[in-house]
Tab-separated table of C-alpha atoms in Angstrom:
chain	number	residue	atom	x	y	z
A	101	UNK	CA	-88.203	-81.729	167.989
A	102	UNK	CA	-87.005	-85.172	167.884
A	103	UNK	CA	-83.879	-86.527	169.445
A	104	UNK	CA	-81.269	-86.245	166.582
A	105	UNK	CA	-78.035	-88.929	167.641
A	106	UNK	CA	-75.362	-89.376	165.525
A	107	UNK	CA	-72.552	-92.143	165.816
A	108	UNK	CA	-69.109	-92.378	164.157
A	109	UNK	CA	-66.686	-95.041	164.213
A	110	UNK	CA	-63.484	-92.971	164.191
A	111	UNK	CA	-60.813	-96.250	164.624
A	112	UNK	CA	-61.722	-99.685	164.800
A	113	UNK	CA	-58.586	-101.812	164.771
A	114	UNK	CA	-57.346	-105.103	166.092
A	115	UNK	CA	-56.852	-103.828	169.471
A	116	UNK	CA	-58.772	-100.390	169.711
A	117	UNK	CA	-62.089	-98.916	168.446
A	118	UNK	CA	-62.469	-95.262	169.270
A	119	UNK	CA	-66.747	-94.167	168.771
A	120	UNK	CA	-67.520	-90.523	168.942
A	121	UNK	CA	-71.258	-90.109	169.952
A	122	UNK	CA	-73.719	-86.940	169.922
A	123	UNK	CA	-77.006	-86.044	170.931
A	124	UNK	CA	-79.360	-83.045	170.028
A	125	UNK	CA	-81.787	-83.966	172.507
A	126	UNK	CA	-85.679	-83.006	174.102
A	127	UNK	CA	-86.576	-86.407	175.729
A	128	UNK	CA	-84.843	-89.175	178.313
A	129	UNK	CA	-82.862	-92.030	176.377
A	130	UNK	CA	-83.182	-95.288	178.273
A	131	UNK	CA	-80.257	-97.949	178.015
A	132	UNK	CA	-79.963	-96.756	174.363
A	133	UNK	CA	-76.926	-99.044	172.541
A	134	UNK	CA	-73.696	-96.557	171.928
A	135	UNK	CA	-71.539	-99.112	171.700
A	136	UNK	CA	-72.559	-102.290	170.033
A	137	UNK	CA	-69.437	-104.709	169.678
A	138	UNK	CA	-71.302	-107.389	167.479
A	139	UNK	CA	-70.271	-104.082	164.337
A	140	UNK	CA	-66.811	-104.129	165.485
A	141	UNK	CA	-64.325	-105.529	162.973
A	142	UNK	CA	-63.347	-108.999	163.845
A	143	UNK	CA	-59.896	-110.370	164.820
A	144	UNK	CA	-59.036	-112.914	161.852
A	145	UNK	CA	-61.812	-115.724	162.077
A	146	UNK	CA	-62.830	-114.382	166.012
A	147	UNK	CA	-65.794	-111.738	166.510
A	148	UNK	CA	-65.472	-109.104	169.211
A	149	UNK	CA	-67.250	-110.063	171.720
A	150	UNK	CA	-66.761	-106.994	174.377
A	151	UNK	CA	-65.023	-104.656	175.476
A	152	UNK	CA	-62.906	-102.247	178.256
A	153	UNK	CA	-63.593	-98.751	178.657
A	154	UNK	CA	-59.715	-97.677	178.202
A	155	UNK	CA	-60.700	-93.835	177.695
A	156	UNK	CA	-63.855	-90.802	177.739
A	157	UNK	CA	-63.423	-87.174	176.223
A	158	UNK	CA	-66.971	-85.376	176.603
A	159	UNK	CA	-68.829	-82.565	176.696
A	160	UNK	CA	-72.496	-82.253	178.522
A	161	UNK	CA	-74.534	-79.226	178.400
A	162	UNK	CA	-77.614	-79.461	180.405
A	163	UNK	CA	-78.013	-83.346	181.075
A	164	UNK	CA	-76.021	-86.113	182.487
A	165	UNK	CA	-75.076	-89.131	180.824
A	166	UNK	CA	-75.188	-92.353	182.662
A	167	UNK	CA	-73.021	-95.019	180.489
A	168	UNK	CA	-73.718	-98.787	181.353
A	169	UNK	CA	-72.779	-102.157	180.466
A	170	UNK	CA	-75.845	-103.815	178.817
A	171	UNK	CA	-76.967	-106.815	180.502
A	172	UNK	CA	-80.503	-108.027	181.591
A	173	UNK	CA	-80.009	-105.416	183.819
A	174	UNK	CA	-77.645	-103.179	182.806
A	175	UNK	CA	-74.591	-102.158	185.403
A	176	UNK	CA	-72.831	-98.738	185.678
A	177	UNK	CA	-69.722	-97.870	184.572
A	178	UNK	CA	-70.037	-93.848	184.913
A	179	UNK	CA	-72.099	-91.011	185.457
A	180	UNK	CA	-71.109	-87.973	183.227
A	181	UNK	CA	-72.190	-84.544	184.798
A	182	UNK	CA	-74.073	-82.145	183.520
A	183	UNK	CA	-72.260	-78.622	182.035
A	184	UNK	CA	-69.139	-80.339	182.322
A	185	UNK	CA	-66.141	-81.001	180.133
A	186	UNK	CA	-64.941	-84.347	181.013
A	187	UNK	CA	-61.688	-86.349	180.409
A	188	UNK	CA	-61.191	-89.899	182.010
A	189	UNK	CA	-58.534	-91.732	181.081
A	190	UNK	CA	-58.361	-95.717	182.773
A	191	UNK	CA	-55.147	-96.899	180.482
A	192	UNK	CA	-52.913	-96.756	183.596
A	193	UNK	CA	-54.345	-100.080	184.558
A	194	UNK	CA	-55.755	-101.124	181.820
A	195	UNK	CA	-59.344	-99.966	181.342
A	196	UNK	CA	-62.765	-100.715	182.658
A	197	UNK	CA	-63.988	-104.464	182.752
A	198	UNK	CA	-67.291	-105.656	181.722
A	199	UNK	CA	-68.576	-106.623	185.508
A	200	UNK	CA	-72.352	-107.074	184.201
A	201	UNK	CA	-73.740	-110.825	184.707
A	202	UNK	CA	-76.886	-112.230	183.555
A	203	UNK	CA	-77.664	-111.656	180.090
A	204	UNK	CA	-74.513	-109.591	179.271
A	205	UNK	CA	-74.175	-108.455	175.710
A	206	UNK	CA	-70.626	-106.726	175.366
A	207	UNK	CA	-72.565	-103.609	174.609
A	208	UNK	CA	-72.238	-99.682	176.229
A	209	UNK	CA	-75.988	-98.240	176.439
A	210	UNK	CA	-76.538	-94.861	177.569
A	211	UNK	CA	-79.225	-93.632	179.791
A	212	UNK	CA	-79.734	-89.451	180.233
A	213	UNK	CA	-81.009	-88.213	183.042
A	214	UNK	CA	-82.390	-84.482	183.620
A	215	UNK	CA	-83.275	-83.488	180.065
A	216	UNK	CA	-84.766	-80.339	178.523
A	217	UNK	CA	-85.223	-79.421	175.075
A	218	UNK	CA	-81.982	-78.378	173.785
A	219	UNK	CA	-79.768	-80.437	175.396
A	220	UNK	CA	-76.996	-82.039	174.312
A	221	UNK	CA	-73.464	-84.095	174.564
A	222	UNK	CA	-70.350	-85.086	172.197
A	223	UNK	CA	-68.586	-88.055	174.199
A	224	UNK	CA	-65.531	-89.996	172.584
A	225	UNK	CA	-65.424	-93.566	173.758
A	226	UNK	CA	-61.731	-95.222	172.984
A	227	UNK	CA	-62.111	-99.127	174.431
A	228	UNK	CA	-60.229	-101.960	174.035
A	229	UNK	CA	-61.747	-104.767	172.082
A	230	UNK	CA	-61.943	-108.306	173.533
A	231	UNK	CA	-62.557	-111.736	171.882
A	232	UNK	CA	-63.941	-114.596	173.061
């Protein structure tokens, strides 16, 4: 079986975007773009150009779920356990900066680690959009 991913773009406002993500999966995904800010509705004439990880609901079952800012080499922003339901919430001060350096992007890849056939994960992503 193939790795079947899905992606759905549940808000994407001035402010917000909220991206629900799924995987049906048998093999490793390797700093695979979840999040890819250049799609993200503009603000008047300005693109979005990245973003702040405000908010994660998620559910593993089986593998973990490394998420990363994408940059020449990409930097961790969390590690998502496996069998767990997970609820982060970084709105009390103000969400997750980009910290990555050369060759940053504004993107979220994800990276799973620990994968069988079978596998899977349903992780809701609400960040907060930023302009530059």
């Amino acid at each position: 079986m193939a790795n079947v991913l899905t992606s759905q773009t549940i808000l994407d406002g001035e402010r917000l975007a909220i991206i629900k993500v799924t995987g049906l999966v048998d093999t490793t995904e390797t700093n695979v773009v979840k999040v890819d800010v250049s799609t993200l509705a503009p603000k008047g004439a300005l693109a979005c150009t990245g973003c702040k990880l405000n908010r994660i609901w998620s559910q593993t079952h089986g593998l973990q779920v490394e998420m990363l800012w994408d940059a020449t080499t990409p930097v961790m922003i969390v590690t998502i356990p496996q069998n767990s339901n997970y609820l982060m919430d970084y709105s009390t001060f103000g969400g997750i900066p980009n910290n990555s350096g050369v060759g940053k992007t504004g993107d979220i890849v994800f990276t799973t680690q620990d994968v069988s056939a079978g596998d899977s994960y349903a992780i809701i992503m609400e960040v907060i959009k930023t302009y530059g």
